[in-house]
Amino acid sequence: MQNFIKTERLTPLKSPANERLKHFGEIYALFDAAKAGSQAERCVQCGDPYCAANGCPLKNYIPHWLKAIAENNPRNAFRLSNENSPFPEILGRICPQDRLCEGSCTLGVDGYGAISIGAIETAITESGFANGETIVYPKHHGGKRAAVIGSGPASLSAATFLVRGGIEVEIFEKESKPGGLLTFGIPGFKLDKAVVERRFELLQKAGVKIHLGVDVGVSASFDDITRQFHAVFVGVGARSSTKAKIEGEDTKGVFSAIDFLTATQKQLFGAPKDSSFDVRGKSVVVIGGGDTAMDCVRSSLRLGAEQATCVYRRSEKTMPGSKKEFVNAKEEGAEFLFNYAPSKVIAANGKLSGVEFVQTKLEDDGKRGKLALIKGSETVVKADRVIMALGFEHQAKSWLSGITLNDKGGIVADEFGRTLNPKVFAGGDTVRGASLVVKAAADGKAAALAMIAALRT
Ligand SMILES: Cc1cc2nc3c(=O)[nH]c(=O)nc-3n(C[C@H](O)[C@H](O)[C@H](O)COP(=O)(O)OP(=O)(O)OC[C@H]3O[C@@H](n4cnc5c(N)ncnc54)[C@H](O)[C@@H]3O)c2cc1C
Ligand code: SF4
């Protein structure tokens, strides 16, 4: 260990941009066992590791599995990593590590380059699966049954830890495939869909029943589910797209990021092409500056858009998303316009032709800067398609009887996912509002442990 002076930080190899644009496959190669081991050997094994305590929302035992893989004990590394995390190979791929574990790594703070925690985490579980490792679940015991509503990362995590606690689990999901935004939101170039499917297959092998196409509140009653099971976890996400509230927003050819990304993924799964989302040969303008906006410009370019321009109302420095995804988008040919806020969608006789933007400036407020519009600075950007990537809000959940919602429509739950109904727990975006996969995973885990404790009393 402590080889950080001899060995420099490496990140996984990335395929060239012109190659990446030909498909929706992942762009990063995996570390092999030797590379994962030599990179893990850089770890200084801090006595009080900030990466785990402050950086990782799951409080993963990072130095433990780094040590195991560095000492060429891949089985131990696999077990330690999978003990605390419901799906380390997914999180290693898609966590914004620069803001989480790697952002807290002592070596990074000291200027040596943080340990490549995410890449090592993915490699440990991927090489473990490739070498025949699996997740061992106990047989059901005690006759307790839990329902899980939704199958995104919060629910996948809750189901995983419930099964491990010997609880019988049934998942109710309204879509045709499980996974929530892991399946239908995050594009395949960031997360291969087979990786998500494998986790659900493991759960099914452990006896979990997955009911697809069940829209709770429409095709199944929440009250019936609550009566039939000893406990219920609600992980239905926050899926309502934030509107720009500008003239012309409802014009044909203007759509939300999630509708576009979901339609694209469904098409990749083999659904008939939905021509309303066709961007081939078009000038696409994506409004927003977060990771979802990057996913939209990058997907548009893969689908043959002539041009994909991301317009953000703030500066490059204040973009909310991951720097890595911004760099990837630029490499792939996306264009960027900073400090422009949309003022109206331009259309004649219902035909979309562009978006009018007003230039903005950031006035110092000691924080990210207060946004001010510059009068008379209107400019029009040509667009055949406009994708709104402005964030997400809670969708209505009128079916959720007996559960308190906050003023934004999110479920009120404590840190253990407990709602005011002692049988009902909740977590992920449906409680927090739009957030991160790892936070949803941490919520699902905390709720599952609280459910197990409640069911044992
Ligand atoms: C385009 C995009 C890219 C993202 N990229 C990243 C990233 O790179 N890294 C990261 O950490 N985070 C990312 N996020 C955020 C992350 O995906 C979410 O924070 C996370 O998926 C939330 O998990 P969840 O389980 O709470 O909800 P969701 O993933 O939204 O899952 C909710 C599930 O509930 C189902 N459901 C809803 N209502 C019902 C009902 N009535 N009955 C039955 N089922 C129902 C839905 O169909 C869905 O399957 C991204 C988000 C988007 C939109
Ligand atoms: S789960 Fe995310 S934050 Fe935690 S160690 Fe893995 S990559 Fe880092």
Short mmCIF file of C-alpha atoms and ligand atoms in Angstrom, two decimals:
data_model
loop_
_atom_site.label_atom_id
_atom_site.label_comp_id
_atom_site.label_asym_id
_atom_site.label_seq_id
_atom_site.Cartn_x
_atom_site.Cartn_y
_atom_site.Cartn_z
CA MET A 1 0.00 0.00 0.00
CA GLN A 2 0.94 3.72 -0.01
CA ASN A 3 2.41 3.49 -3.51
CA PHE A 4 1.07 6.89 -4.46
CA ILE A 5 4.49 8.38 -5.19
CA LYS A 6 5.62 5.53 -7.46
CA THR A 7 2.26 4.97 -9.16
CA GLU A 8 0.24 7.79 -10.67
CA ARG A 9 -3.56 7.92 -10.71
CA LEU A 10 -5.04 6.29 -13.79
CA THR A 11 -8.59 6.30 -15.07
CA PRO A 12 -10.07 3.64 -17.39
CA LEU A 13 -9.37 3.93 -21.11
CA LYS A 14 -12.03 5.74 -23.12
CA SER A 15 -12.87 4.86 -26.71
CA PRO A 16 -12.27 7.66 -29.28
CA ALA A 17 -15.18 10.06 -29.78
CA ASN A 18 -15.76 9.12 -33.45
CA GLU A 19 -16.07 5.44 -32.43
CA ARG A 20 -18.39 6.18 -29.50
CA LEU A 21 -20.81 8.07 -31.71
CA LYS A 22 -21.59 4.92 -33.70
CA HIS A 23 -23.43 3.19 -30.85
CA PHE A 24 -24.97 3.47 -27.37
CA GLY A 25 -22.44 1.13 -25.72
CA GLU A 26 -20.36 2.14 -22.70
CA ILE A 27 -17.39 4.37 -23.54
CA TYR A 28 -15.02 3.29 -20.75
CA ALA A 29 -13.07 0.03 -20.63
CA LEU A 30 -12.94 -1.84 -17.31
CA PHE A 31 -9.75 -1.99 -15.25
CA ASP A 32 -8.33 -5.51 -15.33
CA ALA A 33 -7.43 -7.17 -12.01
CA ALA A 34 -3.77 -6.10 -12.25
CA LYS A 35 -4.65 -2.44 -12.93
CA ALA A 36 -7.30 -2.40 -10.17
CA GLY A 37 -4.74 -3.89 -7.77
CA SER A 38 -1.91 -1.49 -8.64
CA GLN A 39 -4.24 1.53 -8.45
CA ALA A 40 -5.64 0.31 -5.11
CA GLU A 41 -2.06 -0.02 -3.83
CA ARG A 42 -1.83 3.78 -3.95
CA CYS A 43 -4.25 4.02 -0.98
CA VAL A 44 -2.66 5.29 2.23
CA GLN A 45 -5.26 3.51 4.42
CA CYS A 46 -6.17 6.63 6.41
CA GLY A 47 -7.19 5.88 9.98
CA ASP A 48 -10.28 8.04 9.56
CA PRO A 49 -11.06 7.72 5.84
CA TYR A 50 -12.97 10.74 4.57
CA CYS A 51 -13.86 8.91 1.35
CA ALA A 52 -16.11 6.56 3.34
CA ALA A 53 -17.21 8.82 6.16
CA ASN A 54 -17.84 12.06 4.27
CA GLY A 55 -17.74 11.19 0.59
CA CYS A 56 -19.80 8.07 0.01
CA PRO A 57 -23.53 8.36 0.83
CA LEU A 58 -23.58 4.57 1.38
CA LYS A 59 -20.58 4.80 3.73
CA ASN A 60 -18.90 2.03 1.76
CA TYR A 61 -15.90 0.30 3.41
CA ILE A 62 -13.65 1.71 0.68
CA PRO A 63 -10.17 1.23 2.26
CA HIS A 64 -11.12 -2.37 3.21
CA TRP A 65 -11.85 -3.52 -0.34
CA LEU A 66 -8.98 -1.44 -1.76
CA LYS A 67 -6.64 -3.33 0.60
CA ALA A 68 -8.14 -6.70 -0.33
CA ILE A 69 -7.73 -6.15 -4.09
CA ALA A 70 -4.25 -4.63 -3.61
CA GLU A 71 -3.26 -7.80 -1.70
CA ASN A 72 -4.56 -9.93 -4.56
CA ASN A 73 -7.56 -11.25 -2.64
CA PRO A 74 -10.31 -10.60 -5.18
CA ARG A 75 -12.87 -12.86 -3.45
CA ASN A 76 -12.57 -10.90 -0.23
CA ALA A 77 -12.74 -7.60 -2.13
CA PHE A 78 -15.93 -8.79 -3.91
CA ARG A 79 -17.56 -9.85 -0.64
CA LEU A 80 -16.61 -6.68 1.26
CA SER A 81 -17.80 -4.44 -1.54
CA ASN A 82 -21.09 -6.30 -2.00
CA GLU A 83 -21.72 -6.56 1.73
CA ASN A 84 -22.47 -2.88 2.18
CA SER A 85 -23.59 -1.85 -1.30
CA PRO A 86 -26.59 -3.25 -3.20
CA PHE A 87 -24.96 -2.83 -6.64
CA PRO A 88 -21.33 -1.60 -6.53
CA GLU A 89 -20.66 -2.28 -10.22
CA ILE A 90 -23.50 0.14 -11.13
CA LEU A 91 -22.46 2.86 -8.68
CA GLY A 92 -18.79 2.61 -9.66
CA ARG A 93 -19.91 3.46 -13.20
CA ILE A 94 -22.35 6.32 -12.60
CA CYS A 95 -21.65 8.05 -9.30
CA PRO A 96 -20.23 11.56 -9.75
CA GLN A 97 -17.14 10.45 -7.81
CA ASP A 98 -15.45 13.85 -8.12
CA ARG A 99 -18.19 15.24 -5.86
CA LEU A 100 -18.37 12.17 -3.57
CA CYS A 101 -15.77 9.57 -2.54
CA GLU A 102 -12.92 10.70 -4.80
CA GLY A 103 -13.60 14.34 -3.95
CA SER A 104 -12.92 13.45 -0.29
CA CYS A 105 -9.83 11.28 -0.89
CA THR A 106 -6.82 12.56 1.07
CA LEU A 107 -4.50 11.98 -1.90
CA GLY A 108 -6.67 14.16 -4.12
CA VAL A 109 -6.82 16.90 -1.53
CA ASP A 110 -2.99 16.71 -1.17
CA GLY A 111 -2.49 17.02 -4.94
CA TYR A 112 -1.34 13.45 -5.71
CA GLY A 113 -4.52 12.52 -7.57
CA ALA A 114 -7.37 10.74 -5.77
CA ILE A 115 -7.60 6.95 -5.81
CA SER A 116 -9.73 5.89 -8.83
CA ILE A 117 -12.32 4.49 -6.41
CA GLY A 118 -15.24 4.18 -8.86
CA ALA A 119 -13.24 2.33 -11.51
CA ILE A 120 -11.75 -0.08 -8.93
CA GLU A 121 -15.19 -0.67 -7.38
CA THR A 122 -16.66 -1.59 -10.78
CA ALA A 123 -13.68 -3.82 -11.62
CA ILE A 124 -13.92 -5.77 -8.34
CA THR A 125 -17.53 -6.83 -8.90
CA GLU A 126 -17.29 -7.27 -12.68
CA SER A 127 -14.23 -9.51 -12.42
CA GLY A 128 -15.86 -11.31 -9.47
CA PHE A 129 -18.97 -12.13 -11.54
CA ALA A 130 -16.76 -13.13 -14.49
CA ASN A 131 -14.91 -15.54 -12.18
CA GLY A 132 -18.07 -17.17 -10.88
CA GLU A 133 -18.67 -15.16 -7.70
CA THR A 134 -22.31 -14.61 -6.85
CA ILE A 135 -24.46 -13.00 -4.18
CA VAL A 136 -25.71 -15.49 -1.61
CA TYR A 137 -29.18 -14.82 -0.20
CA PRO A 138 -30.68 -16.66 2.77
CA LYS A 139 -33.83 -18.76 2.40
CA HIS A 140 -37.01 -16.92 3.44
CA HIS A 141 -37.86 -17.37 7.06
CA GLY A 142 -40.47 -16.06 9.41
CA GLY A 143 -43.26 -15.77 6.83
CA LYS A 144 -43.00 -11.98 6.57
CA ARG A 145 -43.83 -10.40 3.20
CA ALA A 146 -42.98 -6.94 1.88
CA ALA A 147 -44.24 -5.13 -1.22
CA VAL A 148 -41.93 -2.76 -3.08
CA ILE A 149 -43.64 -0.20 -5.33
CA GLY A 150 -41.40 0.99 -8.18
CA SER A 151 -38.17 -0.71 -9.27
CA GLY A 152 -35.65 2.13 -9.56
CA PRO A 153 -32.42 2.10 -7.55
CA ALA A 154 -34.18 2.95 -4.26
CA SER A 155 -36.46 -0.05 -4.69
CA LEU A 156 -33.73 -2.35 -6.04
CA SER A 157 -31.67 -1.53 -2.96
CA ALA A 158 -34.62 -1.98 -0.59
CA ALA A 159 -35.52 -5.33 -2.19
CA THR A 160 -31.89 -6.51 -2.01
CA PHE A 161 -31.52 -5.83 1.72
CA LEU A 162 -35.04 -7.11 2.53
CA VAL A 163 -34.27 -10.44 0.85
CA ARG A 164 -30.97 -10.60 2.69
CA GLY A 165 -32.95 -10.16 5.91
CA GLY A 166 -35.09 -13.17 5.05
CA ILE A 167 -38.18 -11.20 3.98
CA GLU A 168 -40.25 -12.39 1.02
CA VAL A 169 -40.44 -9.55 -1.54
CA GLU A 170 -42.77 -8.70 -4.42
CA ILE A 171 -42.02 -5.72 -6.68
CA PHE A 172 -44.78 -3.78 -8.48
CA GLU A 173 -43.53 -1.72 -11.46
CA LYS A 174 -45.61 0.16 -13.98
CA GLU A 175 -43.11 -0.06 -16.86
CA SER A 176 -42.44 -3.08 -19.09
CA LYS A 177 -38.92 -3.49 -17.67
CA PRO A 178 -37.57 -2.98 -14.15
CA GLY A 179 -34.84 -0.50 -13.17
CA GLY A 180 -36.50 2.94 -13.22
CA LEU A 181 -34.08 5.60 -14.43
CA LEU A 182 -31.25 3.03 -14.45
CA THR A 183 -33.09 1.43 -17.36
CA PHE A 184 -35.04 4.22 -19.04
CA GLY A 185 -33.21 7.44 -18.08
CA ILE A 186 -29.44 7.00 -17.86
CA PRO A 187 -28.22 6.22 -21.40
CA GLY A 188 -26.41 3.00 -22.26
CA PHE A 189 -23.15 4.83 -23.00
CA LYS A 190 -22.97 5.49 -19.23
CA LEU A 191 -24.56 2.25 -18.01
CA ASP A 192 -24.99 -0.94 -20.02
CA LYS A 193 -28.56 -2.22 -19.57
CA ALA A 194 -27.35 -5.82 -19.21
CA VAL A 195 -25.61 -4.75 -15.98
CA VAL A 196 -28.97 -3.61 -14.54
CA GLU A 197 -30.80 -6.73 -15.79
CA ARG A 198 -28.24 -8.98 -14.06
CA ARG A 199 -29.12 -7.51 -10.64
CA PHE A 200 -32.85 -8.17 -11.18
CA GLU A 201 -32.07 -11.71 -12.36
CA LEU A 202 -30.14 -12.29 -9.12
CA LEU A 203 -33.13 -11.09 -7.11
CA GLN A 204 -35.49 -13.32 -9.09
CA LYS A 205 -33.22 -16.30 -8.45
CA ALA A 206 -33.46 -15.41 -4.75
CA GLY A 207 -37.26 -15.69 -5.02
CA VAL A 208 -38.31 -12.06 -5.58
CA LYS A 209 -41.45 -11.78 -7.71
CA ILE A 210 -41.46 -8.84 -10.15
CA HIS A 211 -44.88 -7.74 -11.42
CA LEU A 212 -44.36 -5.53 -14.49
CA GLY A 213 -46.99 -3.28 -16.07
CA VAL A 214 -48.67 -2.67 -12.69
CA ASP A 215 -49.38 1.03 -12.25
CA VAL A 216 -50.25 1.33 -8.58
CA GLY A 217 -53.18 3.70 -8.19
CA VAL A 218 -54.44 2.79 -11.67
CA SER A 219 -54.26 -0.97 -12.28
CA ALA A 220 -53.69 -1.96 -8.63
CA SER A 221 -54.89 -0.44 -5.41
CA PHE A 222 -52.37 0.87 -2.89
CA ASP A 223 -54.76 0.08 -0.05
CA ASP A 224 -55.09 -3.55 -1.22
CA ILE A 225 -51.28 -3.89 -1.40
CA THR A 226 -50.91 -2.38 2.07
CA ARG A 227 -53.50 -4.85 3.42
CA GLN A 228 -51.92 -7.89 1.74
CA PHE A 229 -48.30 -7.32 2.87
CA HIS A 230 -46.72 -6.87 6.27
CA ALA A 231 -44.77 -3.81 5.10
CA VAL A 232 -44.58 -1.64 1.96
CA PHE A 233 -41.67 0.34 0.46
CA VAL A 234 -42.62 3.17 -1.90
CA GLY A 235 -39.90 4.21 -4.38
CA VAL A 236 -41.78 5.82 -7.25
CA GLY A 237 -39.26 8.56 -8.09
CA ALA A 238 -39.88 12.20 -9.04
CA ARG A 239 -40.71 12.19 -12.72
CA SER A 240 -42.56 15.37 -13.59
CA SER A 241 -40.41 17.53 -15.88
CA THR A 242 -39.90 21.13 -14.81
CA LYS A 243 -41.37 23.53 -17.37
CA ALA A 244 -39.49 26.56 -18.75
CA LYS A 245 -42.74 28.60 -18.52
CA ILE A 246 -42.05 30.38 -21.81
CA GLU A 247 -44.19 31.17 -24.86
CA GLY A 248 -44.37 28.37 -27.43
CA GLU A 249 -43.22 25.63 -25.05
CA ASP A 250 -46.01 23.32 -26.22
CA THR A 251 -45.04 23.57 -29.92
CA LYS A 252 -44.63 20.24 -31.74
CA GLY A 253 -40.93 19.33 -31.71
CA VAL A 254 -40.35 20.62 -28.18
CA PHE A 255 -40.15 17.78 -25.67
CA SER A 256 -38.88 16.91 -22.23
CA ALA A 257 -35.53 15.22 -21.65
CA ILE A 258 -37.08 12.23 -19.93
CA ASP A 259 -39.62 11.63 -22.73
CA PHE A 260 -36.81 11.79 -25.30
CA LEU A 261 -34.39 9.55 -23.37
CA THR A 262 -37.10 7.01 -22.51
CA ALA A 263 -38.34 6.84 -26.12
CA THR A 264 -34.73 6.40 -27.30
CA GLN A 265 -34.06 3.57 -24.86
CA LYS A 266 -37.36 1.83 -25.68
CA GLN A 267 -36.39 1.98 -29.34
CA LEU A 268 -33.00 0.46 -28.49
CA PHE A 269 -34.88 -2.33 -26.70
CA GLY A 270 -36.74 -2.97 -29.97
CA ALA A 271 -39.94 -0.90 -29.69
CA PRO A 272 -41.25 0.60 -32.96
CA LYS A 273 -39.67 3.98 -33.76
CA ASP A 274 -41.61 6.98 -32.43
CA SER A 275 -41.17 9.59 -35.17
CA SER A 276 -42.11 12.46 -32.86
CA PHE A 277 -38.66 12.14 -31.22
CA ASP A 278 -36.73 11.79 -34.48
CA VAL A 279 -33.62 14.03 -34.43
CA ARG A 280 -31.77 12.62 -37.47
CA GLY A 281 -30.37 15.47 -39.60
CA LYS A 282 -31.91 18.07 -37.28
CA SER A 283 -30.55 21.01 -35.32
CA VAL A 284 -31.24 20.12 -31.73
CA VAL A 285 -31.17 22.67 -28.91
CA VAL A 286 -31.02 21.28 -25.38
CA ILE A 287 -31.90 23.73 -22.63
CA GLY A 288 -30.26 23.06 -19.25
CA GLY A 289 -26.76 22.51 -17.89
CA GLY A 290 -26.87 19.36 -15.78
CA ASP A 291 -26.05 15.72 -16.45
CA THR A 292 -29.46 15.13 -18.05
CA ALA A 293 -28.70 17.86 -20.60
CA MET A 294 -25.37 16.14 -21.38
CA ASP A 295 -27.22 12.83 -21.82
CA CYS A 296 -29.57 14.54 -24.30
CA VAL A 297 -26.92 16.20 -26.49
CA ARG A 298 -24.85 13.00 -26.53
CA SER A 299 -27.90 10.84 -27.38
CA SER A 300 -28.94 13.28 -30.13
CA LEU A 301 -25.49 13.09 -31.73
CA ARG A 302 -25.61 9.27 -31.65
CA LEU A 303 -29.05 9.40 -33.29
CA GLY A 304 -27.67 11.42 -36.20
CA ALA A 305 -28.52 15.02 -35.25
CA GLU A 306 -26.76 17.47 -37.54
CA GLN A 307 -25.94 19.69 -34.60
CA ALA A 308 -26.60 19.48 -30.86
CA THR A 309 -26.25 22.67 -28.85
CA CYS A 310 -26.60 22.87 -25.11
CA VAL A 311 -27.70 26.28 -23.85
CA TYR A 312 -27.28 27.06 -20.16
CA ARG A 313 -28.41 30.20 -18.42
CA ARG A 314 -25.39 30.33 -16.11
CA SER A 315 -21.63 30.08 -16.68
CA GLU A 316 -19.52 27.01 -17.49
CA LYS A 317 -17.99 27.27 -14.02
CA THR A 318 -21.38 27.06 -12.29
CA MET A 319 -22.72 24.09 -14.28
CA PRO A 320 -24.37 21.70 -11.82
CA GLY A 321 -23.39 18.43 -13.50
CA SER A 322 -20.29 16.28 -13.52
CA LYS A 323 -17.22 17.76 -15.24
CA LYS A 324 -16.46 14.33 -16.74
CA GLU A 325 -19.79 14.24 -18.61
CA PHE A 326 -19.33 17.81 -19.88
CA VAL A 327 -15.89 16.88 -21.27
CA ASN A 328 -17.32 13.72 -22.86
CA ALA A 329 -20.09 15.74 -24.53
CA LYS A 330 -17.61 18.30 -25.89
CA GLU A 331 -15.35 15.55 -27.25
CA GLU A 332 -18.36 14.07 -29.05
CA GLY A 333 -19.10 17.33 -30.85
CA ALA A 334 -21.74 19.00 -28.67
CA GLU A 335 -21.74 22.77 -28.79
CA PHE A 336 -22.28 24.99 -25.77
CA LEU A 337 -23.70 28.44 -25.20
CA PHE A 338 -23.36 29.81 -21.71
CA ASN A 339 -25.15 32.71 -20.04
CA TYR A 340 -28.29 32.54 -22.17
CA ALA A 341 -31.77 32.07 -20.70
CA PRO A 342 -34.67 30.99 -22.96
CA SER A 343 -37.39 33.62 -23.47
CA LYS A 344 -39.61 32.06 -26.15
CA VAL A 345 -39.89 29.24 -28.64
CA ILE A 346 -40.14 30.58 -32.20
CA ALA A 347 -42.66 28.90 -34.48
CA ALA A 348 -44.71 29.97 -37.51
CA ASN A 349 -47.96 28.13 -38.29
CA GLY A 350 -47.01 25.55 -35.68
CA LYS A 351 -43.61 24.86 -37.30
CA LEU A 352 -40.71 25.16 -34.91
CA SER A 353 -37.75 27.20 -36.15
CA GLY A 354 -35.75 28.32 -33.14
CA VAL A 355 -35.55 29.56 -29.60
CA GLU A 356 -35.09 33.15 -28.50
CA PHE A 357 -32.62 33.60 -25.65
CA VAL A 358 -31.70 36.59 -23.50
CA GLN A 359 -28.13 37.00 -22.38
CA THR A 360 -27.56 36.81 -18.64
CA LYS A 361 -24.92 37.92 -16.20
CA LEU A 362 -24.12 36.65 -12.74
CA GLU A 363 -24.08 39.26 -10.00
CA ASP A 364 -21.92 38.44 -7.01
CA ASP A 365 -24.00 37.16 -4.09
CA GLY A 366 -21.24 35.29 -2.29
CA LYS A 367 -22.64 32.00 -3.62
CA ARG A 368 -23.20 30.77 -7.21
CA GLY A 369 -24.11 34.28 -8.39
CA LYS A 370 -27.49 35.95 -8.78
CA LEU A 371 -28.83 35.68 -12.30
CA ALA A 372 -29.69 38.97 -14.07
CA LEU A 373 -31.05 39.38 -17.63
CA ILE A 374 -29.31 41.86 -19.95
CA LYS A 375 -31.98 44.05 -21.57
CA GLY A 376 -31.97 44.20 -25.39
CA SER A 377 -29.64 41.20 -25.74
CA GLU A 378 -32.21 38.86 -27.36
CA THR A 379 -30.78 36.41 -29.86
CA VAL A 380 -32.35 33.51 -31.78
CA VAL A 381 -30.76 30.07 -32.06
CA LYS A 382 -32.02 27.93 -34.95
CA ALA A 383 -33.70 24.72 -33.82
CA ASP A 384 -35.71 21.91 -35.45
CA ARG A 385 -36.03 20.12 -32.11
CA VAL A 386 -35.87 21.52 -28.58
CA ILE A 387 -35.27 19.35 -25.54
CA MET A 388 -36.05 20.77 -22.11
CA ALA A 389 -33.65 19.41 -19.48
CA LEU A 390 -34.55 21.72 -16.62
CA GLY A 391 -34.97 19.23 -13.80
CA PHE A 392 -37.71 17.17 -12.22
CA GLU A 393 -40.53 17.64 -9.77
CA HIS A 394 -42.75 15.26 -7.83
CA GLN A 395 -45.59 13.74 -9.82
CA ALA A 396 -49.09 13.65 -8.29
CA LYS A 397 -49.69 10.62 -6.04
CA SER A 398 -53.36 10.95 -5.14
CA TRP A 399 -53.52 7.14 -4.75
CA LEU A 400 -51.15 7.27 -1.80
CA SER A 401 -53.83 7.39 0.88
CA GLY A 402 -52.91 8.00 4.49
CA ILE A 403 -49.36 9.23 3.72
CA THR A 404 -48.28 12.83 4.35
CA LEU A 405 -46.74 14.75 1.44
CA ASN A 406 -44.66 17.92 1.78
CA ASP A 407 -45.51 21.21 0.02
CA LYS A 408 -43.60 20.08 -3.09
CA GLY A 409 -45.50 16.78 -3.30
CA GLY A 410 -42.71 14.57 -1.92
CA ILE A 411 -43.41 11.84 0.63
CA VAL A 412 -42.54 12.85 4.18
CA ALA A 413 -40.26 10.18 5.66
CA ASP A 414 -37.49 10.16 8.27
CA GLU A 415 -33.87 9.02 7.75
CA PHE A 416 -35.00 5.39 8.08
CA GLY A 417 -37.68 5.84 5.43
CA ARG A 418 -40.47 5.72 8.03
CA THR A 419 -43.67 7.53 7.06
CA LEU A 420 -46.46 8.33 9.48
CA ASN A 421 -48.09 4.99 8.55
CA PRO A 422 -46.07 2.36 10.51
CA LYS A 423 -46.50 -0.17 7.69
CA VAL A 424 -45.29 2.15 4.90
CA PHE A 425 -41.68 3.20 4.18
CA ALA A 426 -40.34 5.36 1.36
CA GLY A 427 -37.07 6.54 -0.15
CA GLY A 428 -35.19 7.84 -3.17
CA ASP A 429 -36.35 10.70 -5.35
CA THR A 430 -39.97 10.36 -4.19
CA VAL A 431 -38.79 11.63 -0.79
CA ARG A 432 -35.73 13.78 -1.65
CA GLY A 433 -36.75 15.19 -5.03
CA ALA A 434 -34.48 14.55 -8.04
CA SER A 435 -31.11 13.42 -6.70
CA LEU A 436 -28.53 10.67 -7.27
CA VAL A 437 -28.60 6.91 -7.68
CA VAL A 438 -26.28 6.37 -4.71
CA LYS A 439 -28.56 8.45 -2.47
CA ALA A 440 -31.56 6.41 -3.61
CA ALA A 441 -29.56 3.25 -2.88
CA ALA A 442 -28.69 4.51 0.61
CA ASP A 443 -32.35 5.37 1.28
CA GLY A 444 -33.55 1.95 0.10
CA LYS A 445 -31.01 0.24 2.33
CA ALA A 446 -31.86 2.33 5.42
CA ALA A 447 -35.57 1.69 4.89
CA ALA A 448 -35.05 -2.06 4.38
CA LEU A 449 -33.11 -2.34 7.64
CA ALA A 450 -35.84 -0.40 9.47
CA MET A 451 -38.52 -2.61 7.88
CA ILE A 452 -36.69 -5.77 8.95
CA ALA A 453 -36.38 -4.43 12.50
CA ALA A 454 -40.09 -3.53 12.54
CA LEU A 455 -41.12 -6.95 11.19
CA ARG A 456 -39.06 -8.77 13.80
CA THR A 457 -40.79 -7.11 16.76
C1 LIG B 1 -31.43 11.34 -17.66
C2 LIG B 1 -30.97 11.11 -16.26
C3 LIG B 1 -29.64 10.79 -16.04
C4 LIG B 1 -29.19 10.58 -14.74
N1 LIG B 1 -27.88 10.27 -14.56
C5 LIG B 1 -27.44 10.01 -13.31
C6 LIG B 1 -26.10 9.61 -13.09
O1 LIG B 1 -25.30 9.51 -14.03
N2 LIG B 1 -25.71 9.34 -11.82
C7 LIG B 1 -26.56 9.43 -10.76
O2 LIG B 1 -26.17 9.15 -9.63
N3 LIG B 1 -27.85 9.82 -10.94
C8 LIG B 1 -28.31 10.10 -12.18
N4 LIG B 1 -29.61 10.48 -12.37
C9 LIG B 1 -30.51 10.54 -11.19
C10 LIG B 1 -30.99 9.15 -10.79
O3 LIG B 1 -31.32 8.40 -11.93
C11 LIG B 1 -32.18 9.21 -9.82
O4 LIG B 1 -31.82 10.01 -8.71
C12 LIG B 1 -32.56 7.81 -9.32
O5 LIG B 1 -32.87 6.96 -10.40
C13 LIG B 1 -33.74 7.86 -8.36
O6 LIG B 1 -34.10 6.54 -8.03
P1 LIG B 1 -35.57 6.17 -7.53
O7 LIG B 1 -35.56 4.70 -7.31
O8 LIG B 1 -35.94 7.04 -6.40
O9 LIG B 1 -36.54 6.57 -8.72
P2 LIG B 1 -36.65 6.13 -10.26
O10 LIG B 1 -35.35 5.68 -10.79
O11 LIG B 1 -37.34 7.26 -10.93
O12 LIG B 1 -37.61 4.87 -10.22
C14 LIG B 1 -38.98 4.99 -9.88
C15 LIG B 1 -39.71 3.79 -10.42
O13 LIG B 1 -41.06 3.77 -9.94
C16 LIG B 1 -41.92 3.43 -11.01
N5 LIG B 1 -43.25 3.96 -10.69
C17 LIG B 1 -43.63 5.27 -10.61
N6 LIG B 1 -44.93 5.35 -10.25
C18 LIG B 1 -45.38 4.08 -10.11
C19 LIG B 1 -46.63 3.52 -9.78
N7 LIG B 1 -47.69 4.29 -9.49
N8 LIG B 1 -46.76 2.16 -9.76
C20 LIG B 1 -45.68 1.36 -10.04
N9 LIG B 1 -44.47 1.85 -10.38
C21 LIG B 1 -44.32 3.18 -10.40
C22 LIG B 1 -41.28 4.08 -12.23
O14 LIG B 1 -41.74 3.52 -13.43
C23 LIG B 1 -39.80 3.78 -11.95
O15 LIG B 1 -39.44 2.52 -12.44
C24 LIG B 1 -30.09 10.70 -13.65
C25 LIG B 1 -31.42 11.04 -13.87
C26 LIG B 1 -31.86 11.25 -15.16
C27 LIG B 1 -33.28 11.62 -15.39
S1 SF4 B 2 -21.00 4.17 -4.13
FE1 SF4 B 2 -20.39 6.01 -5.28
S2 SF4 B 2 -19.67 7.43 -3.72
FE2 SF4 B 2 -19.70 5.38 -2.78
S3 SF4 B 2 -17.63 4.50 -3.11
FE3 SF4 B 2 -18.88 3.86 -4.85
S4 SF4 B 2 -18.54 5.40 -6.43
FE4 SF4 B 2 -17.86 6.30 -4.49
#
